[in-house]
XYZ file of C-alpha atoms in Angstrom:
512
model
C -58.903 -24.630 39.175
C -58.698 -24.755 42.939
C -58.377 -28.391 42.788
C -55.201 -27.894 40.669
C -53.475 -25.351 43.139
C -54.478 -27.826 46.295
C -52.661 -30.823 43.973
C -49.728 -28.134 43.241
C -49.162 -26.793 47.079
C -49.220 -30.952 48.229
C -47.007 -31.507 45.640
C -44.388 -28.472 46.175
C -44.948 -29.439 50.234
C -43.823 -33.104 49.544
C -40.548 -32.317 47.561
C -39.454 -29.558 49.845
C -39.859 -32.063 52.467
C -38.212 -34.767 50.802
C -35.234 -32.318 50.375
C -34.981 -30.939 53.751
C -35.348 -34.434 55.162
C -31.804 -34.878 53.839
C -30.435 -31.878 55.540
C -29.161 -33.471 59.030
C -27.249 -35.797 57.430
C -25.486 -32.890 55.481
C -24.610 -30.464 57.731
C -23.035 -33.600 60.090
C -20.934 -34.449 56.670
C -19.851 -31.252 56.683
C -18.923 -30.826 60.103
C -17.078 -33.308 59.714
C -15.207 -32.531 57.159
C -14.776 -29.009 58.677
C -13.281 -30.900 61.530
C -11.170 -32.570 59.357
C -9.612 -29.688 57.695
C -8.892 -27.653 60.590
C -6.806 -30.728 61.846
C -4.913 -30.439 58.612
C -4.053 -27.244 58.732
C -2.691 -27.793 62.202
C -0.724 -30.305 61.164
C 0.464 -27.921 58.336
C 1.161 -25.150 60.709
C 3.287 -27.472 62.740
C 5.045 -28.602 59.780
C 5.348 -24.763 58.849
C 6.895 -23.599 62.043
C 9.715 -26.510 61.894
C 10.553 -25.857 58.437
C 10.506 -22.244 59.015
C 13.448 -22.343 61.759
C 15.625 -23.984 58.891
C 14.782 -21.441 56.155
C 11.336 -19.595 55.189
C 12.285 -19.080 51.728
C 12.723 -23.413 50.884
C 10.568 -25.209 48.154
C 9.185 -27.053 51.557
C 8.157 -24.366 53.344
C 6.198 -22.907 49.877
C 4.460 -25.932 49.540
C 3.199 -26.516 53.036
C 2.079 -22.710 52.708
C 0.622 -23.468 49.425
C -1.218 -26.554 50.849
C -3.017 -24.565 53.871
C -4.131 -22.048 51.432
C -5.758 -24.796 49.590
C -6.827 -26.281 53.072
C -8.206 -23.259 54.630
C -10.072 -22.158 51.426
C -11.692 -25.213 51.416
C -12.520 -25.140 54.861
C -14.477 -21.714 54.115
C -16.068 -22.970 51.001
C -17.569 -25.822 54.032
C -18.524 -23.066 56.093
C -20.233 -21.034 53.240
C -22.080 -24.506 52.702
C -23.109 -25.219 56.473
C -24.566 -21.770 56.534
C -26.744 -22.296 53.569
C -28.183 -25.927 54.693
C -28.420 -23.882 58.617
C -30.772 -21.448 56.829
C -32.343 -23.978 54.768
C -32.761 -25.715 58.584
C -34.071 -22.098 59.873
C -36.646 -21.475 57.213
C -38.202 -25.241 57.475
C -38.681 -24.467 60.916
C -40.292 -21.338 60.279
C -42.899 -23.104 58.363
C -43.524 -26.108 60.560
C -44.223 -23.337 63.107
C -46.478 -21.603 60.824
C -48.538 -24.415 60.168
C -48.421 -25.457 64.023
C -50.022 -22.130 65.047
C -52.755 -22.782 62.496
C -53.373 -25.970 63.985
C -53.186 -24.636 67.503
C -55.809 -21.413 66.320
C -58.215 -24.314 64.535
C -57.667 -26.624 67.680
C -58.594 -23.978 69.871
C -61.873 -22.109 68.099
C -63.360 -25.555 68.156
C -62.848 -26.598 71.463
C -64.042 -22.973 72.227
C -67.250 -24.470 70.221
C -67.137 -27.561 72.574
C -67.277 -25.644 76.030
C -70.404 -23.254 74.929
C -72.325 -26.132 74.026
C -71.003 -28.015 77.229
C -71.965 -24.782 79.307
C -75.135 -24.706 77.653
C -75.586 -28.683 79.129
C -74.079 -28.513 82.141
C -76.384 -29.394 84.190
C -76.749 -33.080 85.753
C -80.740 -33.314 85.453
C -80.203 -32.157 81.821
C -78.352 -35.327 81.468
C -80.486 -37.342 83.547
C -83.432 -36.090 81.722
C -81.509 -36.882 78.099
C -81.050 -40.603 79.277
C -84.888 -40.234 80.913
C -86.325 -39.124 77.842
C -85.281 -42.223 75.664
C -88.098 -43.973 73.970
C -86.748 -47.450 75.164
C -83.826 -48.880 76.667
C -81.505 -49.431 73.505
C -81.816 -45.426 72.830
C -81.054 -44.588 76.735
C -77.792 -46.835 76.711
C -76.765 -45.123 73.328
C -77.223 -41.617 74.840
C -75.433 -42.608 77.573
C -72.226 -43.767 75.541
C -72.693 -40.762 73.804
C -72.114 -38.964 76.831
C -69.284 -41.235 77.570
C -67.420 -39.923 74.482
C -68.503 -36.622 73.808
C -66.238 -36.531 77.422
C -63.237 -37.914 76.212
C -63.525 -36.004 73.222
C -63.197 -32.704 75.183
C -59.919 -34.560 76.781
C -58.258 -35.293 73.711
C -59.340 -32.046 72.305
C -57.417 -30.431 75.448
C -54.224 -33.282 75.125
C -54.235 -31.961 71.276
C -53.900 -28.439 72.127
C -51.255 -29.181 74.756
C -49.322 -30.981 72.668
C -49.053 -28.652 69.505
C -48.197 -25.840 72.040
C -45.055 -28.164 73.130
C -44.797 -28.812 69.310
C -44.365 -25.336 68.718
C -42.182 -24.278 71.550
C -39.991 -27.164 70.245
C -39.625 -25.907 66.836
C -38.732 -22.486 68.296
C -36.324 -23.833 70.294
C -34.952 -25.699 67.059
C -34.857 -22.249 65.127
C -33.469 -20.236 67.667
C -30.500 -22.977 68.250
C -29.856 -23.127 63.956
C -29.996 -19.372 64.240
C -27.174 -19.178 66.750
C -25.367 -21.984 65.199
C -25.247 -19.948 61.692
C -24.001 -16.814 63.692
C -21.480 -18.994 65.220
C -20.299 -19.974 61.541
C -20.345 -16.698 59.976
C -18.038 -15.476 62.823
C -15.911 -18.047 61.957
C -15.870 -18.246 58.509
C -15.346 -14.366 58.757
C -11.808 -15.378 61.256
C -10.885 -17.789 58.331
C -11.470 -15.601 55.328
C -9.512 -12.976 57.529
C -6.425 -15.381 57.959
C -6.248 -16.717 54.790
C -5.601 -13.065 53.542
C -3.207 -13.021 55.858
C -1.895 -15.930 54.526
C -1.952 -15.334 51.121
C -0.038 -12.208 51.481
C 2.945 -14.327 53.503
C 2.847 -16.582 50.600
C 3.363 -13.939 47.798
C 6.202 -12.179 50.404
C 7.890 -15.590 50.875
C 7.673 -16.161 47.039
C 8.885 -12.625 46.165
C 11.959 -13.684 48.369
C 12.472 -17.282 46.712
C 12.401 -15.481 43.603
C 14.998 -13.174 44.332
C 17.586 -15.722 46.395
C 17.284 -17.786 43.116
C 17.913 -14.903 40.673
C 17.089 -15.537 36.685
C 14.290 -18.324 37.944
C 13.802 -19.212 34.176
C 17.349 -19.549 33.044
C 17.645 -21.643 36.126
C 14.732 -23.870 35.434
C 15.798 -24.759 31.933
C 19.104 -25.405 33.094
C 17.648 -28.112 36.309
C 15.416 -29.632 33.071
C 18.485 -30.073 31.078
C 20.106 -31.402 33.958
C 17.257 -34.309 34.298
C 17.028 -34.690 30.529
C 20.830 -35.884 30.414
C 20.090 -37.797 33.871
C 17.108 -39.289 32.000
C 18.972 -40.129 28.441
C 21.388 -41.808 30.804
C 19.138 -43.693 32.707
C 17.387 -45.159 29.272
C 20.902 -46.090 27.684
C 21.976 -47.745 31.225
C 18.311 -49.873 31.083
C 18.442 -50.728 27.382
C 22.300 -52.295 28.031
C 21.076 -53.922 31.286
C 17.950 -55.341 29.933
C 20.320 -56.263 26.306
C 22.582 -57.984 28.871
C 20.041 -59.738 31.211
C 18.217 -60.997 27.980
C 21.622 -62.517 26.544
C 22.450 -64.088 29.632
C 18.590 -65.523 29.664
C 19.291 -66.620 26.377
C 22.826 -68.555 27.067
C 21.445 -70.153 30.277
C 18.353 -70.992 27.997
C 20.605 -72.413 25.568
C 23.059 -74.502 27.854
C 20.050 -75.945 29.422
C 18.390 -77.390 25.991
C 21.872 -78.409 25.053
C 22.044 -80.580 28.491
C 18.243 -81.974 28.034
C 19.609 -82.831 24.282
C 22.665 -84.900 26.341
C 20.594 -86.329 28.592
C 17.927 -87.641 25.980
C 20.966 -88.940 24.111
C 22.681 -90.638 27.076
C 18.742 -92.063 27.800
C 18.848 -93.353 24.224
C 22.243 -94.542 24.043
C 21.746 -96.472 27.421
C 18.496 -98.118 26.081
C 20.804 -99.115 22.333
C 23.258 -100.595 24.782
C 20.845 -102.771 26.849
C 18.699 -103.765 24.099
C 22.262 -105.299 22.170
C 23.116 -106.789 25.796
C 19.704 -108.709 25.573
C 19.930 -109.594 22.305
C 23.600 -111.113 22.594
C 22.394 -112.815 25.555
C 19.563 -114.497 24.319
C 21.568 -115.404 20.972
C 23.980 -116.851 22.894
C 21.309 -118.778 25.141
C 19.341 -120.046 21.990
C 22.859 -120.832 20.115
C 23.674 -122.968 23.500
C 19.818 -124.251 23.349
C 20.528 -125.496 19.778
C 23.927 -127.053 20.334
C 22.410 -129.414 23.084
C 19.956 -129.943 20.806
C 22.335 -131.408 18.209
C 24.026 -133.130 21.152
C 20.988 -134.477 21.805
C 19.869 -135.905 18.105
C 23.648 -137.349 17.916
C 23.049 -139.334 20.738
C 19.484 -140.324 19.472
C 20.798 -141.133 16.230
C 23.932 -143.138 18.502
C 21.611 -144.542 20.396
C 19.249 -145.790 17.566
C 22.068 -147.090 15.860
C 23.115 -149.424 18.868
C 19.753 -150.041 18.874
C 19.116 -151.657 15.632
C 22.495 -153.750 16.301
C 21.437 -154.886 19.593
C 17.842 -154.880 17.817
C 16.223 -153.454 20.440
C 13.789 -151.247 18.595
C 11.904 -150.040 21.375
C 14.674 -148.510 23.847
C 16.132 -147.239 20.802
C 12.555 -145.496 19.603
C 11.542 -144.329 23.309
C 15.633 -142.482 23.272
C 14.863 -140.789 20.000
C 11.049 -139.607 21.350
C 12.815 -138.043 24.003
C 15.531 -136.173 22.202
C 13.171 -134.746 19.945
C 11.006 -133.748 22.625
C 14.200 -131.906 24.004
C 14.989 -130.119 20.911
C 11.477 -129.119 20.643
C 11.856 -127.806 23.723
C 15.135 -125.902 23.278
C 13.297 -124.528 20.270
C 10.597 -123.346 22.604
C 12.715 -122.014 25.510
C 14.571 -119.677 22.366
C 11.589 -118.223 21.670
C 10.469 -117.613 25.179
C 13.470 -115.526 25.178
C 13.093 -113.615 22.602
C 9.547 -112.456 23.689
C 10.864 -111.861 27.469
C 13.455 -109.462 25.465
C 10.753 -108.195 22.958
C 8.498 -107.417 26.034
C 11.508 -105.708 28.313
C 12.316 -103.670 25.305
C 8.524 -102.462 25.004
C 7.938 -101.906 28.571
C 11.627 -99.628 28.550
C 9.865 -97.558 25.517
C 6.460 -97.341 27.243
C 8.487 -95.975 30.597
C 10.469 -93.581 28.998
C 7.690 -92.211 27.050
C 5.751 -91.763 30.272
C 9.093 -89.894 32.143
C 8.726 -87.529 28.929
C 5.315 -87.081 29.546
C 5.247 -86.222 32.908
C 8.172 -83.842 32.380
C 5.993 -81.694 30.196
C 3.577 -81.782 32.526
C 5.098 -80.057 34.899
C 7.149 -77.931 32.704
C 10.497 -79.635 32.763
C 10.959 -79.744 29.890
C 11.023 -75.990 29.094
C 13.145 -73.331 30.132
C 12.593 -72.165 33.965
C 11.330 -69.025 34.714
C 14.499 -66.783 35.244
C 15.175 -64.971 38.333
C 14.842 -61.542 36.312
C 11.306 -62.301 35.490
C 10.227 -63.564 38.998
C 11.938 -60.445 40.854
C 9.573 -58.280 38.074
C 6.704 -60.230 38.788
C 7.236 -59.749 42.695
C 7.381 -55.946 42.067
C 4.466 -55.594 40.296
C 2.511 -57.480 42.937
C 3.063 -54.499 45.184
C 1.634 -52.025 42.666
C -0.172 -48.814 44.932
C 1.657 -50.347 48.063
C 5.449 -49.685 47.798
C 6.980 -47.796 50.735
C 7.502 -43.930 50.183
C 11.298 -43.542 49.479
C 12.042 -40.710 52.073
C 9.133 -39.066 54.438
C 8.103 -35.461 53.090
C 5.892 -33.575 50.622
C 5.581 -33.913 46.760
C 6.158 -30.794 45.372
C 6.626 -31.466 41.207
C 4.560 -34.481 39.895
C 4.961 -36.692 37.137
C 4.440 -35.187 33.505
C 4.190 -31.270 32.674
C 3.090 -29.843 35.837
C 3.336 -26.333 37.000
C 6.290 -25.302 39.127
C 5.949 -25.324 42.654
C 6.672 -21.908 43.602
C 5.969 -20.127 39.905
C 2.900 -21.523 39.032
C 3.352 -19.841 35.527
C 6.221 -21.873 34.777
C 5.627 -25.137 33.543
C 8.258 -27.658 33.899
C 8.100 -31.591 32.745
C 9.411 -34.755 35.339
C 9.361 -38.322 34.297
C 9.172 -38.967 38.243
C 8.423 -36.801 41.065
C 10.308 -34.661 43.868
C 9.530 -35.353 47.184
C 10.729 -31.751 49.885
C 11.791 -33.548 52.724
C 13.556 -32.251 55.518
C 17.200 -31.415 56.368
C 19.407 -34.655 56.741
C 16.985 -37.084 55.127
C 18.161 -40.807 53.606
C 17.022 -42.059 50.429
C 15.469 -45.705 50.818
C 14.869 -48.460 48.761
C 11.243 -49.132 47.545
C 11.991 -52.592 47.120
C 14.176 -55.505 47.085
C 16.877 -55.365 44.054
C 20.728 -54.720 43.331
C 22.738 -51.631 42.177
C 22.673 -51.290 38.867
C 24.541 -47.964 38.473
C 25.491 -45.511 40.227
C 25.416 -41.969 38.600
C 27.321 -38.400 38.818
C 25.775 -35.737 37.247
C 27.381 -32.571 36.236
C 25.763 -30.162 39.028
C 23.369 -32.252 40.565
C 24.744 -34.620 42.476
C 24.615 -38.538 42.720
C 21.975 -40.729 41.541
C 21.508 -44.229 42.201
C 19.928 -46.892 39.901
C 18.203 -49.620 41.091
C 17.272 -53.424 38.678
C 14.120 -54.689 40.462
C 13.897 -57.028 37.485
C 12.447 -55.518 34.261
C 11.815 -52.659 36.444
C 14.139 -50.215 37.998
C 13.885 -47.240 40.203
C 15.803 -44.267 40.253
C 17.270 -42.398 43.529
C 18.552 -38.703 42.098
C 19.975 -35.389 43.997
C 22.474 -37.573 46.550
C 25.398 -35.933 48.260
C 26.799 -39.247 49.619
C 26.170 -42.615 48.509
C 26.402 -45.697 51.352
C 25.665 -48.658 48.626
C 27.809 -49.824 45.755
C 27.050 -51.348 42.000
C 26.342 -55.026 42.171
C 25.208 -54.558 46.062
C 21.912 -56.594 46.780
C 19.039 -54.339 48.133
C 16.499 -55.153 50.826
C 13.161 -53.086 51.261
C 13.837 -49.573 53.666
C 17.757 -49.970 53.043
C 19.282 -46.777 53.131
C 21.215 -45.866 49.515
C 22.436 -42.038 50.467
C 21.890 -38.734 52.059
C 19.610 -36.532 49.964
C 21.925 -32.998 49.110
C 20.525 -29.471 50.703
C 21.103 -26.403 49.121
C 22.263 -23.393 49.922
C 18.238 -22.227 50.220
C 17.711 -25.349 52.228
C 15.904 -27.330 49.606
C 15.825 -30.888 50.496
C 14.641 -32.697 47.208
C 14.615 -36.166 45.793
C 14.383 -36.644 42.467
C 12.452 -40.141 42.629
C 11.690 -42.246 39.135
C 10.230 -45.757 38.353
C 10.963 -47.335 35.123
C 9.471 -50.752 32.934
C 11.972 -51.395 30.742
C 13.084 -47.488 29.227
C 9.627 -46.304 29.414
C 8.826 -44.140 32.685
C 6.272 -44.980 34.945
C 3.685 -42.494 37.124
C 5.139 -43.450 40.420
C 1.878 -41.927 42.483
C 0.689 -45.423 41.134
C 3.478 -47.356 42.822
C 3.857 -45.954 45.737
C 1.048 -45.743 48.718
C -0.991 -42.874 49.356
C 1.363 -40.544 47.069
């Protein structure tokens, strides 16, 4: 049984000490992320104290207050955390100067035990006489290294003690500072919790006052979501013509350019038909001229054979015809070389050709090219998650049903997001394309339309636009001031499109 408790203490011992060994590491994570929090809420009260010179009662203003109530709630959630691993810290000291001072007290009863018996052999003769008294030499020089250590054993025994009463006045010193470091944190978690009542209650004042400057906030809700319904419906029909148009103009160009391989093949074939007749006449007509010297030449033979016989001179008249059959032989020969030089032309104009064709495929040529829609697409794409933000400010509705930014109770839907921004602000291109439309909608503005390709992306809630339809785009080009209301709301309605389907544009653009 007492075995089993000593295995259970060890164990408990080592796994509370594998846990607090952890704890440093912690409590720096979280003062750094402490740190990090209190910077953003002074860059939030910086941001507050701009917008609130233009009006306290804009969606901005609400959502910069809403996001240092988030901020500073966290930040006391860090504190509550610090202060637990700080006590955590303050109890394992506690215990490592427990067991220290048992040390120390064990330490110091037998070194207590040490000096009696070294009192009790003090004495030098005693010594001498303890070395004296040895039965032989062997024995004496033992004794005497006996001596030797039983000495230094009384040192360390002193270094030991000295060394666990530093120990201890270490750990205390440890405690103490954890203690006052945990004080320090309540006090200021205690400042926060304070000022984010504070803050909570300026929120809910600022709110009550939204509420009121807008009147019937539902009935105007509905009417901003039909408003971006009809801008939405729009924005499909004016994609599915511009994609219907793009494809049939994909599809002529494809067209005209099969129809001018199909001329060019043609022309190849109708060139090689022509040069193979050329050859063919010409080496009739050579073999034609081949055989008519030929005939000359066994006319003359036959002349000449003739005179022969009357001038009976068999021998000229036989060598004559030898050689004029030789030379028709010959012609005979030289038609045929001819017709295998043409033979072999024709091949070798076949065997190029088919290699031209070959090589074409190869490398594409002989389909369609890539059309500059597709490229422009696959360009955008590539810069998925990096895009440029299309005005600097503050999302304050996201993509999808989301609740509204000042009345969290009301849900309202966005196939994009709106971006706060402040007073003044340009819209921007994302990326390079060309106006594809531009937009009026019936109380809300000017929207622009942008073809990136088979993507597009949508610029909504303009007062002036500086581009026109057809314009070509560059990246960061202004398109048009963003309209401010009467309550100083600066939004953007901003949506990205593949094809009529609606994309999250937090996925698009960087660190939105």
């Amino acid at each position: 049984m007492e075995k089993k408790k000593i295995v259970y203490t060890f164990c408990l011992f080592f796994i509370t000490l594998l846990v607090f060994s952890q704890q440093p590491n912690r409590k720096e994570l979280l003062q750094k992320q402490s740190a990090q929090l209190k910077q953003e809420i002074s860059d939030l009260n910086k941001a507050l104290a701009a917008s609130k010179n233009e009006s306290k009662t804009s969606i901005l203003y609400i959502a910069n207050l809403t996001k240092k109530l988030e901020a500073r709630t966290a930040l006391i959630l860090t504190g509550k955390k610090e202060t637990r691993i700080l006590e955590d810290e303050i109890y394992l000291n506690q215990l490592e100067i427990n067991k220290l001072r048992r040390d120390l007290s064990e330490l110091r009863e037998n070194y207590a035990e040490v000096l009696i018996r070294s009192y009790k052999n003090k004495s030098i003769q005693n010594k001498i006489l303890f070395i004296l008294s040895s039965k032989n030499i062997s024995q004496a020089f033992r004794r005497i290294k006996y001596l030797q250590k039983y000495s230094e054993y009384q040192d360390e025994k002193v270094a030991e003690i000295n060394e666990k009463q530093a120990a201890i006045l270490k750990t205390i010193d440890s405690r103490e500072k954890a203690k006052k470091e945990k004080l320090m944190v309540l006090s200021q978690q205690q400042v926060q919790v304070n000022q984010l009542d504070i803050e909570k209650k300026e929120k809910e004042v600022v709110v009550a006052q939204y509420i009121k400057q807008q009147g019937d906030m539902i009935a105007k809700i509905k009417e901003k979501q039909l408003q971006r319904q009809a801008l939405e419906r729009q924005v499909q029909a004016i994609i599915a013509e511009e994609i219907r148009l793009t494809k049939a103009k994909e599809a002529e160009a494809k067209r005209r350019a099969e129809e001018a391989e199909r001329l060019r093949k043609k022309t190849i074939e109708e060139e090689k038909a022509k040069k193979a007749r050329e050859d063919q006449l010409a080496a009739e007509r050579l073999a034609a001229e081949k055989a008519k010297a030929a005939e000359i030449a066994a006319k003359n033979a036959l002349a000449a054979k003739k005179a022969a016989e009357k001038e009976e001179n068999d021998k000229i008249a036989a060598k004559k015809a030898e050689e004029s059959r030789k030379l028709a032989e010959r012609a005979v020969a030289e038609k045929r070389a001819a017709e295998k030089i043409l033979a072999k032309k024709t091949s070798e104009a076949d065997v190029a050709e088919a290699k031209a064709v070959e090589k074409r495929k190869s490398i594409g040529a002989t389909s369609s090219p890539i059309s500059p829609s597709e490229t422009l697409s696959k360009s955008f794409e590539a810069n998925k998650n990096s895009l440029p933000w299309p005005v600097n400010g503050t999302v304050v509705s996201h993509f999808g049903k989301t609740p509204h930014p000042v009345v969290p109770n009301i849900t309202v839907e966005h196939q994009g997001v709106e971006i706060a921004a402040s007073s003044g602000s340009l819209a921007k291109a994302v990326f390079n394309g060309s106006v594809s439309k531009i937009m009026i909608i019936p109380g809300g503005g000017k929207a622009v339309l942008i073809s990136h390709g088979n993507y597009f992306t949508l610029y909504a809630n303009l007062s002036t636009v500086i581009v026109s339809e057809g314009d070509k785009i560059k990246t960061g080009q202004a398109l048009g001031k963003i309209y401010t209301d009467d309550s100083n709301n600066t939004l953007l309605g901003f949506q990205v499109w593949k094809g009529t389907v609606p994309q999250n544009p937090s996925n698009w653009i960087s660190g939105m």
